[in-house]
Short mmCIF file of N, CA and C in Angstrom, two decimals:
data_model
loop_
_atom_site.label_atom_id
_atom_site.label_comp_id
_atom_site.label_asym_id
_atom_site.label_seq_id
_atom_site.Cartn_x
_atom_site.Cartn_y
_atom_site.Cartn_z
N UNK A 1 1.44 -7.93 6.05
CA UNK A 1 0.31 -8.69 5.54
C UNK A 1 -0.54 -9.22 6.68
N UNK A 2 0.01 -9.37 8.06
CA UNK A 2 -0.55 -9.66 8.80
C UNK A 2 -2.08 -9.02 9.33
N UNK A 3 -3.28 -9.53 9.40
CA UNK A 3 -3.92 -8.88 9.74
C UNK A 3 -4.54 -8.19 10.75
N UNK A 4 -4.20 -6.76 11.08
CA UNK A 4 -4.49 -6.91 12.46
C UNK A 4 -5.76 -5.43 12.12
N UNK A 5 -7.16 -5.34 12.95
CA UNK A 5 -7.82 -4.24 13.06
C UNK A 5 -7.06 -2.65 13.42
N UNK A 6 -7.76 -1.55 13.32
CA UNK A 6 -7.26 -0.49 13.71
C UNK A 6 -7.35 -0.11 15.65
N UNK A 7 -6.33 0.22 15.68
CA UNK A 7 -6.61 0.57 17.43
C UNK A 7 -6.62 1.97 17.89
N UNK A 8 -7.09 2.54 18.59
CA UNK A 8 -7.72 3.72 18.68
C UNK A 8 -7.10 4.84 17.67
N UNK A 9 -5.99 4.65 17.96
CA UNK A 9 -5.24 5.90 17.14
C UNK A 9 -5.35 5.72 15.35
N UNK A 10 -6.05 4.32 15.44
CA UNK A 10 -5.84 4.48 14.03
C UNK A 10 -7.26 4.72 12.99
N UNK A 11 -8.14 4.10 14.24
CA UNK A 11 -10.04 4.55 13.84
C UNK A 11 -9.90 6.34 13.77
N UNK A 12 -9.04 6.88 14.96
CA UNK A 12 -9.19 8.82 14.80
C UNK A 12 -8.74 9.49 13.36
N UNK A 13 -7.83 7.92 12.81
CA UNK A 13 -6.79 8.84 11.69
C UNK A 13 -7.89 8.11 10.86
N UNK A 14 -8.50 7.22 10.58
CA UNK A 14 -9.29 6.81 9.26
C UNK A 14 -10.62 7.96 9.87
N UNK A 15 -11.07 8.49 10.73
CA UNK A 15 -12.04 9.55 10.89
C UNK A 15 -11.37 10.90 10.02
N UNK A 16 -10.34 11.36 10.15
CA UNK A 16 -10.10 12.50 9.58
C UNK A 16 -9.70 12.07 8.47
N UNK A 17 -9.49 11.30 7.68
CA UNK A 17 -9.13 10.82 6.69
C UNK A 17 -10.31 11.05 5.76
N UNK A 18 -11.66 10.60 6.37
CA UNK A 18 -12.73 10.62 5.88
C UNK A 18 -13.45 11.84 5.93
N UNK A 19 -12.98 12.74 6.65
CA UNK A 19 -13.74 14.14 7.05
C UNK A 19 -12.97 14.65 5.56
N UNK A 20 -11.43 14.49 5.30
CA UNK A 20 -10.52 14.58 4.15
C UNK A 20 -11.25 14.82 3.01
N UNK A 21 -11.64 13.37 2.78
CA UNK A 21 -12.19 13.04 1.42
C UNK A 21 -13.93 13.40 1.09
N UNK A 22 -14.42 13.92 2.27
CA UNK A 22 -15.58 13.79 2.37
C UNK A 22 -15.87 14.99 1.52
N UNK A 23 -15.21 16.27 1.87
CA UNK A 23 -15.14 17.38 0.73
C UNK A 23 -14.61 17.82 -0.60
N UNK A 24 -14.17 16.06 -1.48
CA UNK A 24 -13.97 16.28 -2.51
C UNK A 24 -15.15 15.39 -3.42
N UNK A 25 -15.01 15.35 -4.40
CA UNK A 25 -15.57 14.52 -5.26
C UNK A 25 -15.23 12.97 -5.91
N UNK A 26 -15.87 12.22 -4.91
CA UNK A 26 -14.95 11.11 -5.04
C UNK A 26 -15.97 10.08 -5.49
N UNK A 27 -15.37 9.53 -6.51
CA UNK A 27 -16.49 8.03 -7.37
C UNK A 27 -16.57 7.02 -6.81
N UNK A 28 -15.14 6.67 -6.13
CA UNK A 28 -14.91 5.50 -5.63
C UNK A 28 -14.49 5.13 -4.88
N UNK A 29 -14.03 4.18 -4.11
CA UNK A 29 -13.23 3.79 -2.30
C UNK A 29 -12.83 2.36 -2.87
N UNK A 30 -11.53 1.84 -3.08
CA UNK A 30 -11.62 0.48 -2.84
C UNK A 30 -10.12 0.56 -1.79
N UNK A 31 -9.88 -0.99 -1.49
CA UNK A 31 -9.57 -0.93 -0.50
C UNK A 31 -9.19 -2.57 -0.55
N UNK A 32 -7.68 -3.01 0.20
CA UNK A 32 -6.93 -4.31 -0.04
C UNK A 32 -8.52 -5.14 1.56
N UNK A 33 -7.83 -6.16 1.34
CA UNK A 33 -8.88 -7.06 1.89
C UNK A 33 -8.59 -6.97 3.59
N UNK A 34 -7.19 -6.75 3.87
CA UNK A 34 -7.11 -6.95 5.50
C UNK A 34 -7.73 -5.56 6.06
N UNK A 35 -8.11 -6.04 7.28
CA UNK A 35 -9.13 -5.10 8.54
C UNK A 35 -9.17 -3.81 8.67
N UNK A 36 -7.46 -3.48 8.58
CA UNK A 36 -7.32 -2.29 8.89
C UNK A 36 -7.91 -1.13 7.63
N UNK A 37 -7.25 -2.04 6.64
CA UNK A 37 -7.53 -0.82 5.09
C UNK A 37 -9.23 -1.01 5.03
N UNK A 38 -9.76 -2.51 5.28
CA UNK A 38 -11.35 -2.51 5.20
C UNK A 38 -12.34 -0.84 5.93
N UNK A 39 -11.25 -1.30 7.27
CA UNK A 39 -11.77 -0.29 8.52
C UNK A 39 -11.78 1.67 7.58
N UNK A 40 -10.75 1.52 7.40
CA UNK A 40 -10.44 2.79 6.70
C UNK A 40 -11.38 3.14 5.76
N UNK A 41 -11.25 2.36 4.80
CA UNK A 41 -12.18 2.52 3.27
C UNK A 41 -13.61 2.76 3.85
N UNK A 42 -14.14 1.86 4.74
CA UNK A 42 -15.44 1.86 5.06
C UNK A 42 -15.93 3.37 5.66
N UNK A 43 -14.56 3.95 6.24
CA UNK A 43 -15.17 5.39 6.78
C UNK A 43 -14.97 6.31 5.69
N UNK A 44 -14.16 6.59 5.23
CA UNK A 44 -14.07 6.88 3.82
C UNK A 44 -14.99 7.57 2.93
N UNK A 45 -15.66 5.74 2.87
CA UNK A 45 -16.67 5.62 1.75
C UNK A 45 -17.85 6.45 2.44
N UNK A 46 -18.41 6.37 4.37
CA UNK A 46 -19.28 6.36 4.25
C UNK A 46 -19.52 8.04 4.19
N UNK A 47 -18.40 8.80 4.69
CA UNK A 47 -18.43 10.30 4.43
C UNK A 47 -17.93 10.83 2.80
N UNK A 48 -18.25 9.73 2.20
CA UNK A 48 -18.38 10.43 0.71
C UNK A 48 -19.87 9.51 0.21
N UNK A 49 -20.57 9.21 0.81
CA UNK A 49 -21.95 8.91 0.82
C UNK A 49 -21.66 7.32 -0.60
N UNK A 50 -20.84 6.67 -0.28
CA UNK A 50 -20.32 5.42 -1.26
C UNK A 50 -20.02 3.78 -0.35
N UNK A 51 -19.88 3.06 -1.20
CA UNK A 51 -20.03 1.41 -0.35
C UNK A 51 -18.51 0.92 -1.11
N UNK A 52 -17.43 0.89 -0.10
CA UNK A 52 -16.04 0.52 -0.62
C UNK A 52 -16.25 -0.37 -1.30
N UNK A 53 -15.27 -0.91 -2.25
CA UNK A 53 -14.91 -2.16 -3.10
C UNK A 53 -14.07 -3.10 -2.55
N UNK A 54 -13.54 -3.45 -1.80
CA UNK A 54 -12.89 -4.84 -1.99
C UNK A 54 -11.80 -5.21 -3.10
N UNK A 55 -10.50 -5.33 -2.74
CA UNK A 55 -9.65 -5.89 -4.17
C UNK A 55 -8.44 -6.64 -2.97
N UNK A 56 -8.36 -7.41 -3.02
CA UNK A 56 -7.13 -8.22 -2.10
C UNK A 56 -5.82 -8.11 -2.99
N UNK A 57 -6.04 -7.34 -4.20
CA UNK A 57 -4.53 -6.97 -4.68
C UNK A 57 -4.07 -5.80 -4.33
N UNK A 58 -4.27 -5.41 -3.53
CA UNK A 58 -4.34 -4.11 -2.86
C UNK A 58 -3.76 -4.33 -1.78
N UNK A 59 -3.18 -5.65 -1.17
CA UNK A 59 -2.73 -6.14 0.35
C UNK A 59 -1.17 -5.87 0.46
N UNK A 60 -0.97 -5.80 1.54
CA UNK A 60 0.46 -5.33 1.74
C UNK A 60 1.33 -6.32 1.12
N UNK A 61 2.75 -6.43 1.01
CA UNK A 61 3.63 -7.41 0.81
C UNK A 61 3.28 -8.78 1.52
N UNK A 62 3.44 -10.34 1.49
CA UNK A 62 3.89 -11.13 2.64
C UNK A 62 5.22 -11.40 2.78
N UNK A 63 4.55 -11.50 3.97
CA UNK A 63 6.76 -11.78 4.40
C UNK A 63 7.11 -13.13 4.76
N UNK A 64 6.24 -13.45 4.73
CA UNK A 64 6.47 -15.12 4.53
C UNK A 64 6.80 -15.39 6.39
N UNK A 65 8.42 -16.27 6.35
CA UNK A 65 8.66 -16.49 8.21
C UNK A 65 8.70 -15.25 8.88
N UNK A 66 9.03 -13.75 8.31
CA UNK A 66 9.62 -12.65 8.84
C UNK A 66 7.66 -11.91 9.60
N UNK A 67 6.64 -12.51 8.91
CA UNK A 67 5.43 -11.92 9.76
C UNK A 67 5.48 -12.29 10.87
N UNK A 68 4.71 -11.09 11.66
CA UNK A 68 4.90 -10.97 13.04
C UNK A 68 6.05 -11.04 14.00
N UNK A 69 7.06 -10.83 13.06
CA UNK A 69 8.60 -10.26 13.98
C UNK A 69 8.98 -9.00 13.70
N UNK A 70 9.43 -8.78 15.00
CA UNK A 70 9.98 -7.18 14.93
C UNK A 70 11.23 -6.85 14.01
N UNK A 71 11.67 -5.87 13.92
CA UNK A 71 13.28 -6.00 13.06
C UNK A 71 14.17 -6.51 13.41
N UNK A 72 14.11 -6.06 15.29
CA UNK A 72 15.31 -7.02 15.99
C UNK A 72 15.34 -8.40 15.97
N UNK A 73 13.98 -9.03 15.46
CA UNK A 73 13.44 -10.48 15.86
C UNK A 73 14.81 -10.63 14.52
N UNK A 74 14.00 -10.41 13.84
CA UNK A 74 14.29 -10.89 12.20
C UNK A 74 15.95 -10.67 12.25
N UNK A 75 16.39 -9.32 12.43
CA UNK A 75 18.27 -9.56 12.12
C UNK A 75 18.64 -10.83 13.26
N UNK A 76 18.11 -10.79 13.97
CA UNK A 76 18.43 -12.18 15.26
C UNK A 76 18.55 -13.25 14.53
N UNK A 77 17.30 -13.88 13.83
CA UNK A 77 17.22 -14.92 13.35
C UNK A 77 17.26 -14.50 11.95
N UNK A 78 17.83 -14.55 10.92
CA UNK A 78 18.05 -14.19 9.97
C UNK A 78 19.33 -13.27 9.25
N UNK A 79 20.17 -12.71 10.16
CA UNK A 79 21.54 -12.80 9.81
C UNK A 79 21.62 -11.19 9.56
N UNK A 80 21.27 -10.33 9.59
CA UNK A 80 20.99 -8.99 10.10
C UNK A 80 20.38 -8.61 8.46
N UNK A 81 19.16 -9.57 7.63
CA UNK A 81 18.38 -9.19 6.93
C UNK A 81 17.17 -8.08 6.93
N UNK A 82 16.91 -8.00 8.05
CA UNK A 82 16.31 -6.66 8.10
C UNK A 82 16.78 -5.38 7.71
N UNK A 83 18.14 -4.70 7.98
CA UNK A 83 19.18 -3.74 8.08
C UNK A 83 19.24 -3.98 6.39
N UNK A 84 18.88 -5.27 5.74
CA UNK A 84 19.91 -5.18 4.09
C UNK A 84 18.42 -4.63 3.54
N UNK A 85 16.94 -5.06 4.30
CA UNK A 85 16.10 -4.75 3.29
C UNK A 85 15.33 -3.57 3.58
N UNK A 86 16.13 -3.07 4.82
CA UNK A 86 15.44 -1.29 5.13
C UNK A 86 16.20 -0.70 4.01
N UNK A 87 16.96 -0.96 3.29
CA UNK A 87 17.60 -0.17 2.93
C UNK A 87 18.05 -0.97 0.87
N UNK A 88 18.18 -2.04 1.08
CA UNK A 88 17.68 -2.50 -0.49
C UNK A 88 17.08 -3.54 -0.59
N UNK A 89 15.75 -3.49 -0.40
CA UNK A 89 14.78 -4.69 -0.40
C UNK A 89 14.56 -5.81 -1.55
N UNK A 90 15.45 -5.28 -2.62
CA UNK A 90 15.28 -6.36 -3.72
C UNK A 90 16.63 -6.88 -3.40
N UNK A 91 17.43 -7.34 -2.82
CA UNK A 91 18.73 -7.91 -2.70
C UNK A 91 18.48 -8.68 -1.31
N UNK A 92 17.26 -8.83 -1.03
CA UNK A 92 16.87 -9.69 0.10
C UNK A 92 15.96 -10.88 -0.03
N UNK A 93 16.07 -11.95 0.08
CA UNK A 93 14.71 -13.25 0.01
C UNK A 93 14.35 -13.96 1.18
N UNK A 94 13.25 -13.51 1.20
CA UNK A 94 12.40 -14.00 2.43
C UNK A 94 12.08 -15.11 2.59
N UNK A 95 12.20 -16.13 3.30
CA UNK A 95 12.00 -17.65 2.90
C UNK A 95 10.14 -17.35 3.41
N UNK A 96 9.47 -18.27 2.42
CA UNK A 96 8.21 -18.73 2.18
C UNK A 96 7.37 -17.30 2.05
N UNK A 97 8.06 -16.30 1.16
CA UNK A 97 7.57 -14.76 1.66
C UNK A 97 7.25 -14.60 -0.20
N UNK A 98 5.97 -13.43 -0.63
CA UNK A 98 6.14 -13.43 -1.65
C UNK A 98 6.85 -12.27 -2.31
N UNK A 99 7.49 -13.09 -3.44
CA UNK A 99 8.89 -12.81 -4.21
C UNK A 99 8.55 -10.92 -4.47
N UNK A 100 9.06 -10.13 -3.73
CA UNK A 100 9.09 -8.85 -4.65
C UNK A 100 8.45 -8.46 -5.77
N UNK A 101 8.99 -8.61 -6.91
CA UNK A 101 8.56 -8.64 -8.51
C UNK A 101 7.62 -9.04 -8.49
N UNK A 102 7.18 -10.22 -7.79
CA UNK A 102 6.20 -10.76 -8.16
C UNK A 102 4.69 -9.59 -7.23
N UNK A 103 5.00 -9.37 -5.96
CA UNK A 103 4.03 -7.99 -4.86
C UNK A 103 3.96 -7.00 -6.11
N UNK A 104 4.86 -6.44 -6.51
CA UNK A 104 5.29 -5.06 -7.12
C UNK A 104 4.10 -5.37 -8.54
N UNK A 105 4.03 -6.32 -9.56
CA UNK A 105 3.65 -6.90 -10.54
C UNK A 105 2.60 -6.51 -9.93
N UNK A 106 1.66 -7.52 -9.07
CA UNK A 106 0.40 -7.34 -8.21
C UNK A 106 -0.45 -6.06 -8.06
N UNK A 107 0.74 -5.24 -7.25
CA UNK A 107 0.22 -3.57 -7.06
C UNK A 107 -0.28 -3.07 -8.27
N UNK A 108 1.08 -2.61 -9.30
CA UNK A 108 0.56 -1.65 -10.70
C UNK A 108 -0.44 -2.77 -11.04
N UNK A 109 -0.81 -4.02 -11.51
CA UNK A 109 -1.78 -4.21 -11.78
C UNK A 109 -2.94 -4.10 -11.70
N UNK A 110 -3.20 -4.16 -9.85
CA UNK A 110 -4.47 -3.92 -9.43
C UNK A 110 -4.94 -2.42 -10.09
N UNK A 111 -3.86 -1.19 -9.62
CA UNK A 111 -3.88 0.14 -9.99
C UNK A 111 -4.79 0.19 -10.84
N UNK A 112 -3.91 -0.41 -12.12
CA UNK A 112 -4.46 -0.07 -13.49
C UNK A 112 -5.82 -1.18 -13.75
N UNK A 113 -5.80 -1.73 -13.40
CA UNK A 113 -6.95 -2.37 -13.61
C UNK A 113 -8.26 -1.30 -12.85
N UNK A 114 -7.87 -0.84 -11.77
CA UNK A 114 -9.19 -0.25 -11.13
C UNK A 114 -8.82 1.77 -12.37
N UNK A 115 -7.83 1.96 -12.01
CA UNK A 115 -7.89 3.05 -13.09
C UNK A 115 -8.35 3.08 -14.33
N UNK A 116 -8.54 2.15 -15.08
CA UNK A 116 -9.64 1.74 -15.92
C UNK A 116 -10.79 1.80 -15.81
N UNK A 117 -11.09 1.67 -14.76
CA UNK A 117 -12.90 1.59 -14.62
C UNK A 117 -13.47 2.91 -14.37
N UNK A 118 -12.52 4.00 -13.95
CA UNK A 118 -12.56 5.08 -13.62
C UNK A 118 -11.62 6.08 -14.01
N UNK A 119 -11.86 6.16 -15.54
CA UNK A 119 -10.80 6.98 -15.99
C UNK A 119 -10.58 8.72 -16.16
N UNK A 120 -11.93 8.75 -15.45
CA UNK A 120 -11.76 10.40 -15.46
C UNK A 120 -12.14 10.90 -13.98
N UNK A 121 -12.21 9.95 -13.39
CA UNK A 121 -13.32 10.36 -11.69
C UNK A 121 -12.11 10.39 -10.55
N UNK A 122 -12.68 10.61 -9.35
CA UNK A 122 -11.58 10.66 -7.96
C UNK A 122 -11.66 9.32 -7.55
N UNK A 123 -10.76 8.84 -7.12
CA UNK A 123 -10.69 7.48 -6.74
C UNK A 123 -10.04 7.61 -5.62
N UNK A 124 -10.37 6.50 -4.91
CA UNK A 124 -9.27 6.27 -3.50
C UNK A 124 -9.11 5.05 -3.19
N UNK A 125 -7.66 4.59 -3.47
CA UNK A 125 -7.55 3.34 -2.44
C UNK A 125 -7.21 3.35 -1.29
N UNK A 126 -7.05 2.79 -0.39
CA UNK A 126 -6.89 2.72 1.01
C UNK A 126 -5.88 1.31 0.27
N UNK A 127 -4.44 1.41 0.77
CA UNK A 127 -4.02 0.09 1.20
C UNK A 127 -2.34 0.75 2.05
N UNK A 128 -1.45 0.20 1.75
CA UNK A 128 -0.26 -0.08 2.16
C UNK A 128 0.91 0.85 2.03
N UNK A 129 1.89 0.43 3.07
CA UNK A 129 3.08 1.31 2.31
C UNK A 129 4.11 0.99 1.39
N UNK A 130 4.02 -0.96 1.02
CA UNK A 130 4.61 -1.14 0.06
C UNK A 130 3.99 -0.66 -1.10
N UNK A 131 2.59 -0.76 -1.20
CA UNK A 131 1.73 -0.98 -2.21
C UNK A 131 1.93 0.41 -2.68
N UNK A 132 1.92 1.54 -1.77
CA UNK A 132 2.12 3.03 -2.04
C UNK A 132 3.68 3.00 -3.10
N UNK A 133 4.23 2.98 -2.17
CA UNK A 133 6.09 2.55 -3.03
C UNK A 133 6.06 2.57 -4.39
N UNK A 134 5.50 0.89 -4.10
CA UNK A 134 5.26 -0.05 -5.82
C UNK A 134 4.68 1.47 -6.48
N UNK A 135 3.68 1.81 -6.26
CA UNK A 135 3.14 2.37 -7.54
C UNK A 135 4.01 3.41 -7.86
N UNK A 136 4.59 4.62 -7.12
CA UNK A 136 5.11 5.22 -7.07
C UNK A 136 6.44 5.15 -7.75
N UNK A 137 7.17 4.28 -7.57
CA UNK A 137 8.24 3.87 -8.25
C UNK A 137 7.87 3.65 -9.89
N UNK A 138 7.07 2.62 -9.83
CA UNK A 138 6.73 2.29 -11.43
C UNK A 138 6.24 3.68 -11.99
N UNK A 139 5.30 4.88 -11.89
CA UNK A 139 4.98 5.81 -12.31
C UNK A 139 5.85 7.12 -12.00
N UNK A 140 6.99 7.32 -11.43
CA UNK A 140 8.03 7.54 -11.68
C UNK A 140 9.19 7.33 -12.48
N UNK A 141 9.25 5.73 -12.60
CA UNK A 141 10.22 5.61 -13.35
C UNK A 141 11.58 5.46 -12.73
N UNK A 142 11.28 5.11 -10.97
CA UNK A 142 12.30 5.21 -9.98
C UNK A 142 12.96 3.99 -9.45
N UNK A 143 13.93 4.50 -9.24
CA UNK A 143 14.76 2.77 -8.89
C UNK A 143 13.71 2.61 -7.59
N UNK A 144 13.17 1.53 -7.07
CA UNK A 144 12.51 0.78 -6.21
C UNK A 144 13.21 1.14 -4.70
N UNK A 145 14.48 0.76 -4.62
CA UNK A 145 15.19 0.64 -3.55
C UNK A 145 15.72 2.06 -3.42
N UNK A 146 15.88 3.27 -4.21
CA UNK A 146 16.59 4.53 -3.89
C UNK A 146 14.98 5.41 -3.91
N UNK A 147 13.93 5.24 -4.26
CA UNK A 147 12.88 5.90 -3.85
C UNK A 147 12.30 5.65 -2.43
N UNK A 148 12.57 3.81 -2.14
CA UNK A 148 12.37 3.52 -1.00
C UNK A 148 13.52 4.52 0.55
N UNK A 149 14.29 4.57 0.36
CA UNK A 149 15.07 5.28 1.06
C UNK A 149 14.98 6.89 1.87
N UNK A 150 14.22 7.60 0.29
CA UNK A 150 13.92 8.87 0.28
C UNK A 150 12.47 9.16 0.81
N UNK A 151 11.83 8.31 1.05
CA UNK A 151 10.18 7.87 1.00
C UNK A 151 9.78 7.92 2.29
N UNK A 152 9.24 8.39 3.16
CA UNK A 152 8.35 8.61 4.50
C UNK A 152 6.94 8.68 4.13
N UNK A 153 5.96 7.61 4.43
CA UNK A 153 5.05 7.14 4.30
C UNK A 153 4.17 6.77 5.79
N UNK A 154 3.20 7.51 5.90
CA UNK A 154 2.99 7.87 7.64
C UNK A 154 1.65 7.12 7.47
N UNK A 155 1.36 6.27 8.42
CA UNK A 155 -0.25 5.57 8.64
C UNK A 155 -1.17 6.33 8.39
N UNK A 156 -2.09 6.35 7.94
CA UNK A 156 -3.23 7.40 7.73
C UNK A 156 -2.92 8.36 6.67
N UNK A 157 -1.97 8.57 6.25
CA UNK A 157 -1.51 9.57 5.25
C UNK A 157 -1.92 9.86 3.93
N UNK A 158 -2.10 10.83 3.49
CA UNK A 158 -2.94 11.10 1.72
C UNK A 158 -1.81 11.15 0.89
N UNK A 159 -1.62 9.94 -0.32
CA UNK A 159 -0.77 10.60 -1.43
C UNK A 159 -1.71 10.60 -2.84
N UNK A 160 -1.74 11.84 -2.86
CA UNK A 160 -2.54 12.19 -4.09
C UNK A 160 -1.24 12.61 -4.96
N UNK A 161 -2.59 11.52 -6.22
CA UNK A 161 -1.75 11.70 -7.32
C UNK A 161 -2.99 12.39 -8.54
N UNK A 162 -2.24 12.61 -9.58
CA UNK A 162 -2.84 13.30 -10.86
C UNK A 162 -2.61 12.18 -11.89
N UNK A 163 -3.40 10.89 -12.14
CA UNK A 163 -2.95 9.75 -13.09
C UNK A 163 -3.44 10.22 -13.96
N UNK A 164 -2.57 9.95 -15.59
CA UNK A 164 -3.19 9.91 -16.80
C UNK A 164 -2.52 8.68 -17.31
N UNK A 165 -2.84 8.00 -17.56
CA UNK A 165 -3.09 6.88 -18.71
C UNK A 165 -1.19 7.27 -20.18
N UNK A 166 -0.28 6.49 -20.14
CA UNK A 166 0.03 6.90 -21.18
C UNK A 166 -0.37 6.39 -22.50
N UNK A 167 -0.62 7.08 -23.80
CA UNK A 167 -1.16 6.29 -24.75
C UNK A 167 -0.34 5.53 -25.08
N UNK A 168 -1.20 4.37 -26.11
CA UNK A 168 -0.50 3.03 -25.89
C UNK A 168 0.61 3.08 -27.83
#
């Protein structure tokens, strides 16, 4: 959640990212509120000739005391909680961090709320790799923590999906 801008390697990967999307047909760009996904969306948008959206439900997890520590920081001070939540992140609580269920809730919501507005067009969000997870899991139908495991999720990376709506 911390916010930090993109640094070189990561402006080259939101450039090809955007060269990416630039040759499909895309309605929309939104994009969680911190720098980096802003940075992204904005190139994005501007090689699909569009002006990103903005949604801060779109932001990574917080981690409450565990931002801005490394893994080693965190099993140091924290009792080797890092190691329990690489590996089952809902059996972990982050002091002053927000609650799981409650991030995960956040994500599919935003989703579907912006998949609504655009129910037949190309869309793109730019955000996270929890936020990627979350959705993934819920539209799977996958345990959270055993998709997390199987899951390699690379900075800059495209996961295209094919959403339909189930009827209600």
């Amino acid at each position: 959640h911390s916010d930090l801008p993109l640094n070189a390697l990561g402006r080259h990967q939101a450039a090809c990212v955007g060269r990416y999307f630039a040759s499909r047909q895309v309605e929309a760009v939104y994009s969680s509120h911190l720098a980096r996904t802003c940075q992204t969306a904005a190139e994005i948008a501007r090689q699909a000739g569009l002006r990103p959206t903005v949604d801060p439900a779109l932001a990574e997890i917080h981690l409450g005391e565990w931002e801005g520590l490394t893994p080693q920081d965190i099993n140091a001070r924290f009792n080797g909680s890092y190691d329990v939540w690489a590996t089952t992140p809902s059996q972990v609580t982050i002091p002053k961090a927000e609650r799981l269920p409650d991030f995960r809730a956040r994500a599919i919501g935003a989703a579907q709320r912006i998949f609504s507005r655009h129910p037949s067009g190309n869309i793109v969000l730019v955000t996270h790799g929890g936020v990627i997870s979350s959705l993934l899991a819920h539209w799977l139908s996958a345990d959270y923590d055993r998709l997390l495991r199987r899951l390699s999720l690379d900075n800059g990376g495209v996961t295209a999906l094919n959403y339909r709506p189930q009827p209600p």
